[in-house]
PDB file of N, CA and C in Angstrom:
ATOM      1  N   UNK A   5      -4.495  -1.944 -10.316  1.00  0.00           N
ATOM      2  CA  UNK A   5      -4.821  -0.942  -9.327  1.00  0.00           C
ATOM      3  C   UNK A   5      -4.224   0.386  -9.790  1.00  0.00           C
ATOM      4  N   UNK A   6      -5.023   1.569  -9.737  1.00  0.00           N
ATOM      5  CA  UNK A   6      -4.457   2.712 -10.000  1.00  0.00           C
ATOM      6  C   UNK A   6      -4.098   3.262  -9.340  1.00  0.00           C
ATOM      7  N   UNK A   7      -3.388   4.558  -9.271  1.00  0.00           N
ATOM      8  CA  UNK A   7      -2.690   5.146  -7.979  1.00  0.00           C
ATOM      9  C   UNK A   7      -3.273   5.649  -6.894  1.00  0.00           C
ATOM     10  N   UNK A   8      -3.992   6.147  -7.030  1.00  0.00           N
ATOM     11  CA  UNK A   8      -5.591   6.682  -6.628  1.00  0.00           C
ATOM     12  C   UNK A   8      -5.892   5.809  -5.273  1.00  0.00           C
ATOM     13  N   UNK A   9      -6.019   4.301  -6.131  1.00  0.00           N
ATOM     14  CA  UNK A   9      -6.633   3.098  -4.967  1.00  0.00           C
ATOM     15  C   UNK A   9      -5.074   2.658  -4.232  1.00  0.00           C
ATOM     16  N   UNK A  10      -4.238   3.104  -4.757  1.00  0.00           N
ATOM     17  CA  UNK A  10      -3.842   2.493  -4.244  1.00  0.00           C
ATOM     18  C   UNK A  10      -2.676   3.182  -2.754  1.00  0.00           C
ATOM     19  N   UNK A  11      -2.851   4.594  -2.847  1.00  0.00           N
ATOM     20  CA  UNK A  11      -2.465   5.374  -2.217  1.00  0.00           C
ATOM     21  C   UNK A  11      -3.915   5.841  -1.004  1.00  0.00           C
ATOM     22  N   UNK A  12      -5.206   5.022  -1.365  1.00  0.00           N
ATOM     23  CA  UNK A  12      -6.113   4.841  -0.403  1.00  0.00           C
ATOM     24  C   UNK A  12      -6.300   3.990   0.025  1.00  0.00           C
ATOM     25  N   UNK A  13      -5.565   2.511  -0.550  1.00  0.00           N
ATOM     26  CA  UNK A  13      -5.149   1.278   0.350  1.00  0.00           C
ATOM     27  C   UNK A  13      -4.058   1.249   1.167  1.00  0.00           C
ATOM     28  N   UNK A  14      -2.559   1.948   1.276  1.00  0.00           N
ATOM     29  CA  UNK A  14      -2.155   2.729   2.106  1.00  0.00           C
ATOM     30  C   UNK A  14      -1.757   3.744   2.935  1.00  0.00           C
ATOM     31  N   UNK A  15      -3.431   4.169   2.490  1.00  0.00           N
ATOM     32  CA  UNK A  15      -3.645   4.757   3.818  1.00  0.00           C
ATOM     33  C   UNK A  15      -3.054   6.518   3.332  1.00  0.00           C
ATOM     34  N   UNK A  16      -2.065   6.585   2.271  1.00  0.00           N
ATOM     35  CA  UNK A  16      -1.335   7.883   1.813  1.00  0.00           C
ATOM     36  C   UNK A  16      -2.601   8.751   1.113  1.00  0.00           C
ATOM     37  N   UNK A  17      -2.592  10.013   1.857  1.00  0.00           N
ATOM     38  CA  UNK A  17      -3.281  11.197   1.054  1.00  0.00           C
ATOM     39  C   UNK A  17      -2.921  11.373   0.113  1.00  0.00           C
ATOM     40  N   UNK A  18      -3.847  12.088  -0.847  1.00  0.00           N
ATOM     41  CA  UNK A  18      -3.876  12.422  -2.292  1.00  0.00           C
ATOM     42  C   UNK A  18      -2.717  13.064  -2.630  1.00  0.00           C
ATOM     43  N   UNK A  19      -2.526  14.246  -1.710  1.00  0.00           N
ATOM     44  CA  UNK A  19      -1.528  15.533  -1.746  1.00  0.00           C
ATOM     45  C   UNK A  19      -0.279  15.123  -1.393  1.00  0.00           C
ATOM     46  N   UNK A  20      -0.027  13.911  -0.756  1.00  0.00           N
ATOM     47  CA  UNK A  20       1.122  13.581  -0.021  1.00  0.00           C
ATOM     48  C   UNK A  20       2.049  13.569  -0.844  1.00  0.00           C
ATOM     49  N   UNK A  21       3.514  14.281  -1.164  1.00  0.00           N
ATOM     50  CA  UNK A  21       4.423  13.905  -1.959  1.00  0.00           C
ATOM     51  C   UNK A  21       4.626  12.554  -1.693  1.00  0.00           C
ATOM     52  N   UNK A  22       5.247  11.754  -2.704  1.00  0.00           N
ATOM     53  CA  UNK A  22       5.901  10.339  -2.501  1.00  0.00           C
ATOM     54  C   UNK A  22       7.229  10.291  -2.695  1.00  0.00           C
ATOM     55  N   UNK A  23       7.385   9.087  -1.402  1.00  0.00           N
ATOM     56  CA  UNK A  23       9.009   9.196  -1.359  1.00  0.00           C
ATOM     57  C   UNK A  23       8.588   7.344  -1.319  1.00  0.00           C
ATOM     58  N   UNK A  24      10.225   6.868  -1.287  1.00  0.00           N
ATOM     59  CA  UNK A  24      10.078   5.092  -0.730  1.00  0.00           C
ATOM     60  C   UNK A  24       9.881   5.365   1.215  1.00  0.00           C
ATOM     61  N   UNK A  25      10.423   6.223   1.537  1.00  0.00           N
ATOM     62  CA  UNK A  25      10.271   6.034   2.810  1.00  0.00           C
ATOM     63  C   UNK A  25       8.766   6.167   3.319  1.00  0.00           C
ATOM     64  N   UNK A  26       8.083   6.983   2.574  1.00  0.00           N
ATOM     65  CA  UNK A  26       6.535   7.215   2.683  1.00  0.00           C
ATOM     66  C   UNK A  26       5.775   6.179   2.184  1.00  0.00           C
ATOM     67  N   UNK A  27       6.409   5.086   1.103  1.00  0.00           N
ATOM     68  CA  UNK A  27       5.407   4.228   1.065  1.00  0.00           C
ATOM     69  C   UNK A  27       5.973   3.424   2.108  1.00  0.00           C
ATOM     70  N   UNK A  28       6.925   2.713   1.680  1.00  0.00           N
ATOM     71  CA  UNK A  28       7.317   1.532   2.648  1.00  0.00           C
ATOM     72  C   UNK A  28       6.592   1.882   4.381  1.00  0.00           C
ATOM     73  N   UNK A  29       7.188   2.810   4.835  1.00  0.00           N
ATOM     74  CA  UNK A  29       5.874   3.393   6.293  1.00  0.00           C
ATOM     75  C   UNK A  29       4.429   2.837   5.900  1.00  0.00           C
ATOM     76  N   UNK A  30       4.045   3.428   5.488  1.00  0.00           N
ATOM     77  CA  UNK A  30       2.952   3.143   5.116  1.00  0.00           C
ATOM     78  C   UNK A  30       2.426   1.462   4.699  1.00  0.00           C
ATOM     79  N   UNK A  31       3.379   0.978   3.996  1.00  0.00           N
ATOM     80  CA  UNK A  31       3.029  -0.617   3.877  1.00  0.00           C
ATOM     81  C   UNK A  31       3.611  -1.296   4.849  1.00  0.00           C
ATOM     82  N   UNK A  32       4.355  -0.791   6.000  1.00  0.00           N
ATOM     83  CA  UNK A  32       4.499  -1.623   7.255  1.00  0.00           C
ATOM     84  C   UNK A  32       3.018  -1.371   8.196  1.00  0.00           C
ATOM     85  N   UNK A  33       3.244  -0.120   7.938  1.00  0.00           N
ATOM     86  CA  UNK A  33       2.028   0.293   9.173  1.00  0.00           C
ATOM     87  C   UNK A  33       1.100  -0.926   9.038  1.00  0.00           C
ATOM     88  N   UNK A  34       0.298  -0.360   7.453  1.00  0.00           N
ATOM     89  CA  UNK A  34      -1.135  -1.357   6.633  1.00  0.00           C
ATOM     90  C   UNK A  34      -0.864  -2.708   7.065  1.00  0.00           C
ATOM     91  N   UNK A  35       0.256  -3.195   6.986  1.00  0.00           N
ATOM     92  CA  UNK A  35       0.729  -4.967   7.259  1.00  0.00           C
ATOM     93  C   UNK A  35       0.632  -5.373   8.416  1.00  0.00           C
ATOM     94  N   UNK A  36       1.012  -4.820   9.516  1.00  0.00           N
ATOM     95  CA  UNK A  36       1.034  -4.677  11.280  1.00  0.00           C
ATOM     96  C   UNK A  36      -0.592  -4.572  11.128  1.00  0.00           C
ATOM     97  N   UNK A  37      -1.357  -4.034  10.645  1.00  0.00           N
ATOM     98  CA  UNK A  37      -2.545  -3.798  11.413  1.00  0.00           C
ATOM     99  C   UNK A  37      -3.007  -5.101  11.002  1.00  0.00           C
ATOM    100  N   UNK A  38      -2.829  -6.016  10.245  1.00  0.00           N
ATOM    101  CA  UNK A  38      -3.532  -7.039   9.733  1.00  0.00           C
ATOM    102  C   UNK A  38      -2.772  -8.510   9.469  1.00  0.00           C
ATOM    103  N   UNK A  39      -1.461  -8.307  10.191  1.00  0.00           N
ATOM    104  CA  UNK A  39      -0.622  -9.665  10.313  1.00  0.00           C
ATOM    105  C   UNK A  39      -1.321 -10.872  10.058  1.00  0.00           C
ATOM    106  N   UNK A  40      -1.299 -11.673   9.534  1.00  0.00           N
ATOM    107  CA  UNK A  40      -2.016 -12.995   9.379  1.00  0.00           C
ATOM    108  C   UNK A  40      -1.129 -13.643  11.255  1.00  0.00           C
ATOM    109  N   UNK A  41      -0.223 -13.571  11.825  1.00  0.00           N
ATOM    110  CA  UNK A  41      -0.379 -14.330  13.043  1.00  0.00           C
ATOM    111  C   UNK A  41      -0.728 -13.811  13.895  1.00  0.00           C
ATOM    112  N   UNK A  42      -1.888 -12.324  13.753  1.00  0.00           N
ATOM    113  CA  UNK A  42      -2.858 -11.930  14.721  1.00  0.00           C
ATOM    114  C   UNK A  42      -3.915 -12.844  14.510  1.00  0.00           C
ATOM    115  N   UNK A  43      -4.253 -13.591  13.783  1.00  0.00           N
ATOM    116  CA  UNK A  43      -5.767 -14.161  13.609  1.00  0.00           C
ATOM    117  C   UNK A  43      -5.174 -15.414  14.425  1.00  0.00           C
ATOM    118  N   UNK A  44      -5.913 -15.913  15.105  1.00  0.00           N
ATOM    119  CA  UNK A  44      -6.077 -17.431  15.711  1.00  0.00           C
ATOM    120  C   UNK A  44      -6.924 -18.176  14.753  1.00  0.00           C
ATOM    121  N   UNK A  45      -7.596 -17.926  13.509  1.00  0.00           N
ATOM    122  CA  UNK A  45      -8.610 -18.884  13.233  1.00  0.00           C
ATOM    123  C   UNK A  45      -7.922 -18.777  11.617  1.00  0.00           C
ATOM    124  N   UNK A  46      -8.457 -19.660  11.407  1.00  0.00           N
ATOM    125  CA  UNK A  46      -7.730 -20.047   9.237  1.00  0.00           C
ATOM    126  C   UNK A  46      -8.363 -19.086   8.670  1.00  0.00           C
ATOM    127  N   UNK A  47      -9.632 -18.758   8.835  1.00  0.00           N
ATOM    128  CA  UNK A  47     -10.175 -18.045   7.923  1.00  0.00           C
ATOM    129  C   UNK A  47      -9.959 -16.479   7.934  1.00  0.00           C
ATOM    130  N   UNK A  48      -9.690 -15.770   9.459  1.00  0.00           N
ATOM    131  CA  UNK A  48      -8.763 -14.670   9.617  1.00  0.00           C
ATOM    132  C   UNK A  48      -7.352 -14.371   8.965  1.00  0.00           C
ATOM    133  N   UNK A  49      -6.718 -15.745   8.869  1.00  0.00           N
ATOM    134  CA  UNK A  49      -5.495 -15.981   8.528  1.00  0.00           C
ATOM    135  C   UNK A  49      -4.980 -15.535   6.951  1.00  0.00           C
ATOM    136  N   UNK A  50      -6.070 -16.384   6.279  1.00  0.00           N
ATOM    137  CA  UNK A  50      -6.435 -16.241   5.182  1.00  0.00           C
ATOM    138  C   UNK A  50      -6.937 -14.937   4.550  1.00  0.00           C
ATOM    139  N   UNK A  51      -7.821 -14.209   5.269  1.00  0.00           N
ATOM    140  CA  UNK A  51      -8.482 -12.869   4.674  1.00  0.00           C
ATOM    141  C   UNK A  51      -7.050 -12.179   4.821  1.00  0.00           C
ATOM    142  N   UNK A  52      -6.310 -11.712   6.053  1.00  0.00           N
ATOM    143  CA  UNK A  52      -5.185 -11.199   6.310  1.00  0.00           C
ATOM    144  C   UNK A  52      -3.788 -11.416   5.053  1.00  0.00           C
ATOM    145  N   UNK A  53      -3.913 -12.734   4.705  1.00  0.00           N
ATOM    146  CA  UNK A  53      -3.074 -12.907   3.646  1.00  0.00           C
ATOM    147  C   UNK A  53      -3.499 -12.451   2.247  1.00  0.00           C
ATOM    148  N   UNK A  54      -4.819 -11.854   2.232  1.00  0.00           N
ATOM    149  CA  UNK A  54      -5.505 -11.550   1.030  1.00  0.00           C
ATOM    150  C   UNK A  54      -4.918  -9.971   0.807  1.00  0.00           C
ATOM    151  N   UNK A  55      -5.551  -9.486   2.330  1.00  0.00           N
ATOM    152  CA  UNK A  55      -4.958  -7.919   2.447  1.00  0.00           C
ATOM    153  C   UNK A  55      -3.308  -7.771   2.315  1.00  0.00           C
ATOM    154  N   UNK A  56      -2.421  -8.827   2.517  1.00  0.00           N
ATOM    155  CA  UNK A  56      -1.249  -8.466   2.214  1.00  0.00           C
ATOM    156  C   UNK A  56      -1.042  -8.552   1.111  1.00  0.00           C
ATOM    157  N   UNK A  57      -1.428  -9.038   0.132  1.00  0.00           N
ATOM    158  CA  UNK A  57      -1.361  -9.504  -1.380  1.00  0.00           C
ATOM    159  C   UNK A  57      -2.133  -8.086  -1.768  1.00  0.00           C
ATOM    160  N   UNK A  58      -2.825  -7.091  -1.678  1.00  0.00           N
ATOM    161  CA  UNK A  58      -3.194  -5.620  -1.906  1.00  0.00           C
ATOM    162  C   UNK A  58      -2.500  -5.102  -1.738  1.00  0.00           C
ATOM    163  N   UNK A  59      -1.770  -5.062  -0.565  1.00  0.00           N
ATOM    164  CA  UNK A  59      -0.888  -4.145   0.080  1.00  0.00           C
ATOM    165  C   UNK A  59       0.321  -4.218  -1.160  1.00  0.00           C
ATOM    166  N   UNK A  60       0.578  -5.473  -1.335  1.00  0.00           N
ATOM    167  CA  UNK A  60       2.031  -5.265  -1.792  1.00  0.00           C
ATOM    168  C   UNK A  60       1.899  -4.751  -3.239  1.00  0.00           C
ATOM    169  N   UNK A  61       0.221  -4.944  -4.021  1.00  0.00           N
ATOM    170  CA  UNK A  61       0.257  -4.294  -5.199  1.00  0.00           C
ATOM    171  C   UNK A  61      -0.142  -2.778  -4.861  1.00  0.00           C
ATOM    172  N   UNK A  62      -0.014  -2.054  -4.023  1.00  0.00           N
ATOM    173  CA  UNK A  62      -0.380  -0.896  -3.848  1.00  0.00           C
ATOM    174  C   UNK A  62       1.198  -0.074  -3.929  1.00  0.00           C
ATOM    175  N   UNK A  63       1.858  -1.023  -3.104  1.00  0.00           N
ATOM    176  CA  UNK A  63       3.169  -0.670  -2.896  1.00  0.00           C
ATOM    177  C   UNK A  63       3.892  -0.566  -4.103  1.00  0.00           C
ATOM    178  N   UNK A  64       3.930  -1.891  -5.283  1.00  0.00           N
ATOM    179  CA  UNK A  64       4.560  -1.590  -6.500  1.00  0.00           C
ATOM    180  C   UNK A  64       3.896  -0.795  -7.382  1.00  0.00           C
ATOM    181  N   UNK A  65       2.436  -0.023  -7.103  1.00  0.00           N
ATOM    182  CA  UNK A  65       2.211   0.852  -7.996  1.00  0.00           C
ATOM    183  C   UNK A  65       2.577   1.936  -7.424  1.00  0.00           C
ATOM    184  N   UNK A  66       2.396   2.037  -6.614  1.00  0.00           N
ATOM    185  CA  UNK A  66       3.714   3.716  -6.169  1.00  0.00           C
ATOM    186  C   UNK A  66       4.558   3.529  -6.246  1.00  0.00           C
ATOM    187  N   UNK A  67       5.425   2.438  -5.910  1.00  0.00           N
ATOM    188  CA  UNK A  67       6.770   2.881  -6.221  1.00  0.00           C
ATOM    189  C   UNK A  67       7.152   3.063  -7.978  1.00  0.00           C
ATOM    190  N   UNK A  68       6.347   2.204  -8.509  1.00  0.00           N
ATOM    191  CA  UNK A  68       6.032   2.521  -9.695  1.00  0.00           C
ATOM    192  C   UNK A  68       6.043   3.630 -10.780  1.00  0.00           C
ATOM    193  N   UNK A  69       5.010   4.361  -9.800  1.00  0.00           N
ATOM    194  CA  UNK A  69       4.769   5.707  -9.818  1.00  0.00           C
ATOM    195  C   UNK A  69       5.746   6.968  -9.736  1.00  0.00           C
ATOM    196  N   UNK A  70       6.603   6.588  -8.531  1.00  0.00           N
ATOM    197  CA  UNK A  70       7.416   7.078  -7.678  1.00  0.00           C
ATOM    198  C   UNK A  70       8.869   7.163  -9.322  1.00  0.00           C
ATOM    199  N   UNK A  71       8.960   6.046  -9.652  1.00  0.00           N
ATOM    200  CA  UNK A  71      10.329   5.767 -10.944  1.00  0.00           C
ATOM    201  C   UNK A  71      10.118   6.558 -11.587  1.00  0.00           C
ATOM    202  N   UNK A  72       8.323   6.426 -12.119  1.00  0.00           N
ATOM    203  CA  UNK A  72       8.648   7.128 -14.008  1.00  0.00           C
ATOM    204  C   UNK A  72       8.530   8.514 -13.378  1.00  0.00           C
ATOM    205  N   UNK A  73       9.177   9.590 -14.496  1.00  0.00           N
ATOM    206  CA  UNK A  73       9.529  10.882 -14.820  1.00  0.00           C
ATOM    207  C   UNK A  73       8.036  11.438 -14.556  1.00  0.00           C
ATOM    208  N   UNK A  74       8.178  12.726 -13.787  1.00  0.00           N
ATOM    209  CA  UNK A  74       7.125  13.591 -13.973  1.00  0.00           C
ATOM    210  C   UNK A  74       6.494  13.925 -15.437  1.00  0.00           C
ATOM    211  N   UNK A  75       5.726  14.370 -15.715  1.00  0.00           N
ATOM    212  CA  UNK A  75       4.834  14.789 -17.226  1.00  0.00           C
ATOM    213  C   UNK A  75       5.766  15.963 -17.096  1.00  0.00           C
ATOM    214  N   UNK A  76       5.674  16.548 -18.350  1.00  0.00           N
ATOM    215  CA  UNK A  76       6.594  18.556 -18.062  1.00  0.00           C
ATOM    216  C   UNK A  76       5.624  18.885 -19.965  1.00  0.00           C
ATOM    217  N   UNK A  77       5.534  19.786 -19.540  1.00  0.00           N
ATOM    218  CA  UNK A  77       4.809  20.764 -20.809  1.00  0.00           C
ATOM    219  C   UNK A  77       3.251  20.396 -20.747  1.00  0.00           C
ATOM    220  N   UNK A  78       2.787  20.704 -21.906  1.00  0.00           N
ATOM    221  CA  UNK A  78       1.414  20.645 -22.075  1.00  0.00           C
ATOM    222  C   UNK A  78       0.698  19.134 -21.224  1.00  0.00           C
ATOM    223  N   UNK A  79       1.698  18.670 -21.430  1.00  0.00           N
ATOM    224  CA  UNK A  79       1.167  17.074 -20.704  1.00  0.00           C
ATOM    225  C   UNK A  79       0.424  17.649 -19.127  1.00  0.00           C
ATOM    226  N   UNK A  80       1.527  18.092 -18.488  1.00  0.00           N
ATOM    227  CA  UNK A  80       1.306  18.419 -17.279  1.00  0.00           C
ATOM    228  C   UNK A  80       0.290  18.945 -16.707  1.00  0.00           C
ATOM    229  N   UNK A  81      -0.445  20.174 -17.583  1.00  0.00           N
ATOM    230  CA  UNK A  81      -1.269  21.039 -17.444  1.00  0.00           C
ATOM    231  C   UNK A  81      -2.878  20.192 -17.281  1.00  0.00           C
ATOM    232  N   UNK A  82      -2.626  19.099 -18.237  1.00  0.00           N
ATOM    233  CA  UNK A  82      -4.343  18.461 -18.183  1.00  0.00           C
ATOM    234  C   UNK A  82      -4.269  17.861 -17.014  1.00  0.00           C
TER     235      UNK A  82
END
Protein backbone atom coordinates (compact mmCIF):
# COMPACT_ATOMS: atom_id res chain seq x y z
CA UNK A 1 0.00 0.00 0.00
CA UNK A 2 1.30 3.41 -0.79
CA UNK A 3 0.89 6.42 1.19
CA UNK A 4 -1.53 7.93 -0.92
CA UNK A 5 -4.00 4.75 -0.24
CA UNK A 6 -3.24 4.62 2.60
CA UNK A 7 -3.79 8.02 4.16
CA UNK A 8 -7.30 7.56 2.07
CA UNK A 9 -7.96 4.39 4.00
CA UNK A 10 -7.65 6.52 7.09
CA UNK A 11 -9.56 8.73 6.25
CA UNK A 12 -6.20 11.51 6.56
CA UNK A 13 -6.09 14.34 3.85
CA UNK A 14 -3.41 14.67 1.45
CA UNK A 15 -2.18 18.05 3.05
CA UNK A 16 -2.53 16.84 6.55
CA UNK A 17 0.88 17.03 8.32
CA UNK A 18 1.57 13.61 10.05
CA UNK A 19 2.07 13.09 13.48
CA UNK A 20 1.49 9.39 15.56
CA UNK A 21 -1.24 11.15 17.26
CA UNK A 22 -2.91 11.88 13.79
CA UNK A 23 -2.59 8.50 12.67
CA UNK A 24 -3.32 6.46 15.62
CA UNK A 25 -6.86 8.97 15.80
CA UNK A 26 -7.44 8.15 12.80
CA UNK A 27 -6.92 4.23 13.05
CA UNK A 28 -9.13 4.21 16.16
CA UNK A 29 -11.75 6.26 14.61
CA UNK A 30 -11.52 3.74 11.03
CA UNK A 31 -11.61 0.59 13.67
CA UNK A 32 -14.78 1.85 15.84
CA UNK A 33 -16.63 2.37 12.70
CA UNK A 34 -16.23 -1.26 11.72
CA UNK A 35 -15.58 -3.36 15.01
CA UNK A 36 -16.02 -6.95 14.07
CA UNK A 37 -18.44 -7.20 17.53
CA UNK A 38 -20.79 -4.74 15.76
CA UNK A 39 -21.71 -7.46 13.22
CA UNK A 40 -24.12 -10.15 14.67
CA UNK A 41 -23.59 -12.40 11.62
CA UNK A 42 -19.95 -14.38 10.65
CA UNK A 43 -19.83 -13.01 7.51
CA UNK A 44 -20.01 -9.20 8.83
CA UNK A 45 -17.58 -10.39 11.34
CA UNK A 46 -15.30 -11.53 8.96
CA UNK A 47 -15.44 -8.60 6.27
CA UNK A 48 -14.84 -6.26 9.51
CA UNK A 49 -11.76 -8.32 10.35
CA UNK A 50 -10.63 -7.88 6.72
CA UNK A 51 -10.99 -3.98 7.12
CA UNK A 52 -8.94 -4.18 10.26
CA UNK A 53 -6.13 -6.04 8.62
CA UNK A 54 -6.07 -2.60 6.00
CA UNK A 55 -6.31 -0.47 8.61
CA UNK A 56 -3.38 -1.70 10.40
CA UNK A 57 -1.31 -1.74 7.02
CA UNK A 58 -2.26 1.79 6.43
CA UNK A 59 -1.17 2.60 9.86
CA UNK A 60 2.44 1.00 9.46
CA UNK A 61 2.83 2.77 6.23
CA UNK A 62 2.51 6.12 7.79
CA UNK A 63 4.03 5.61 10.53
CA UNK A 64 6.51 4.37 8.27
CA UNK A 65 6.43 7.29 6.48
CA UNK A 66 6.22 9.39 9.48
CA UNK A 67 10.29 7.65 10.62
CA UNK A 68 12.18 8.07 7.41
CA UNK A 69 13.89 11.60 6.97
CA UNK A 70 12.32 14.17 4.78
CA UNK A 71 14.03 14.33 1.00
CA UNK A 72 16.22 17.95 1.29
CA UNK A 73 17.91 19.25 -2.03
CA UNK A 74 17.18 18.49 -5.50
CA UNK A 75 15.37 15.34 -4.29
CA UNK A 76 12.77 17.46 -2.77
CA UNK A 77 11.95 19.69 -5.58
CA UNK A 78 10.58 16.71 -8.00
Amino acid sequence: MDPYAARATLQIPPDAPLSMELIDDAYQREFWLRHPSRYPDADGRRAAEAWRDTLTRARAVLVAELASPAPTGALAAT
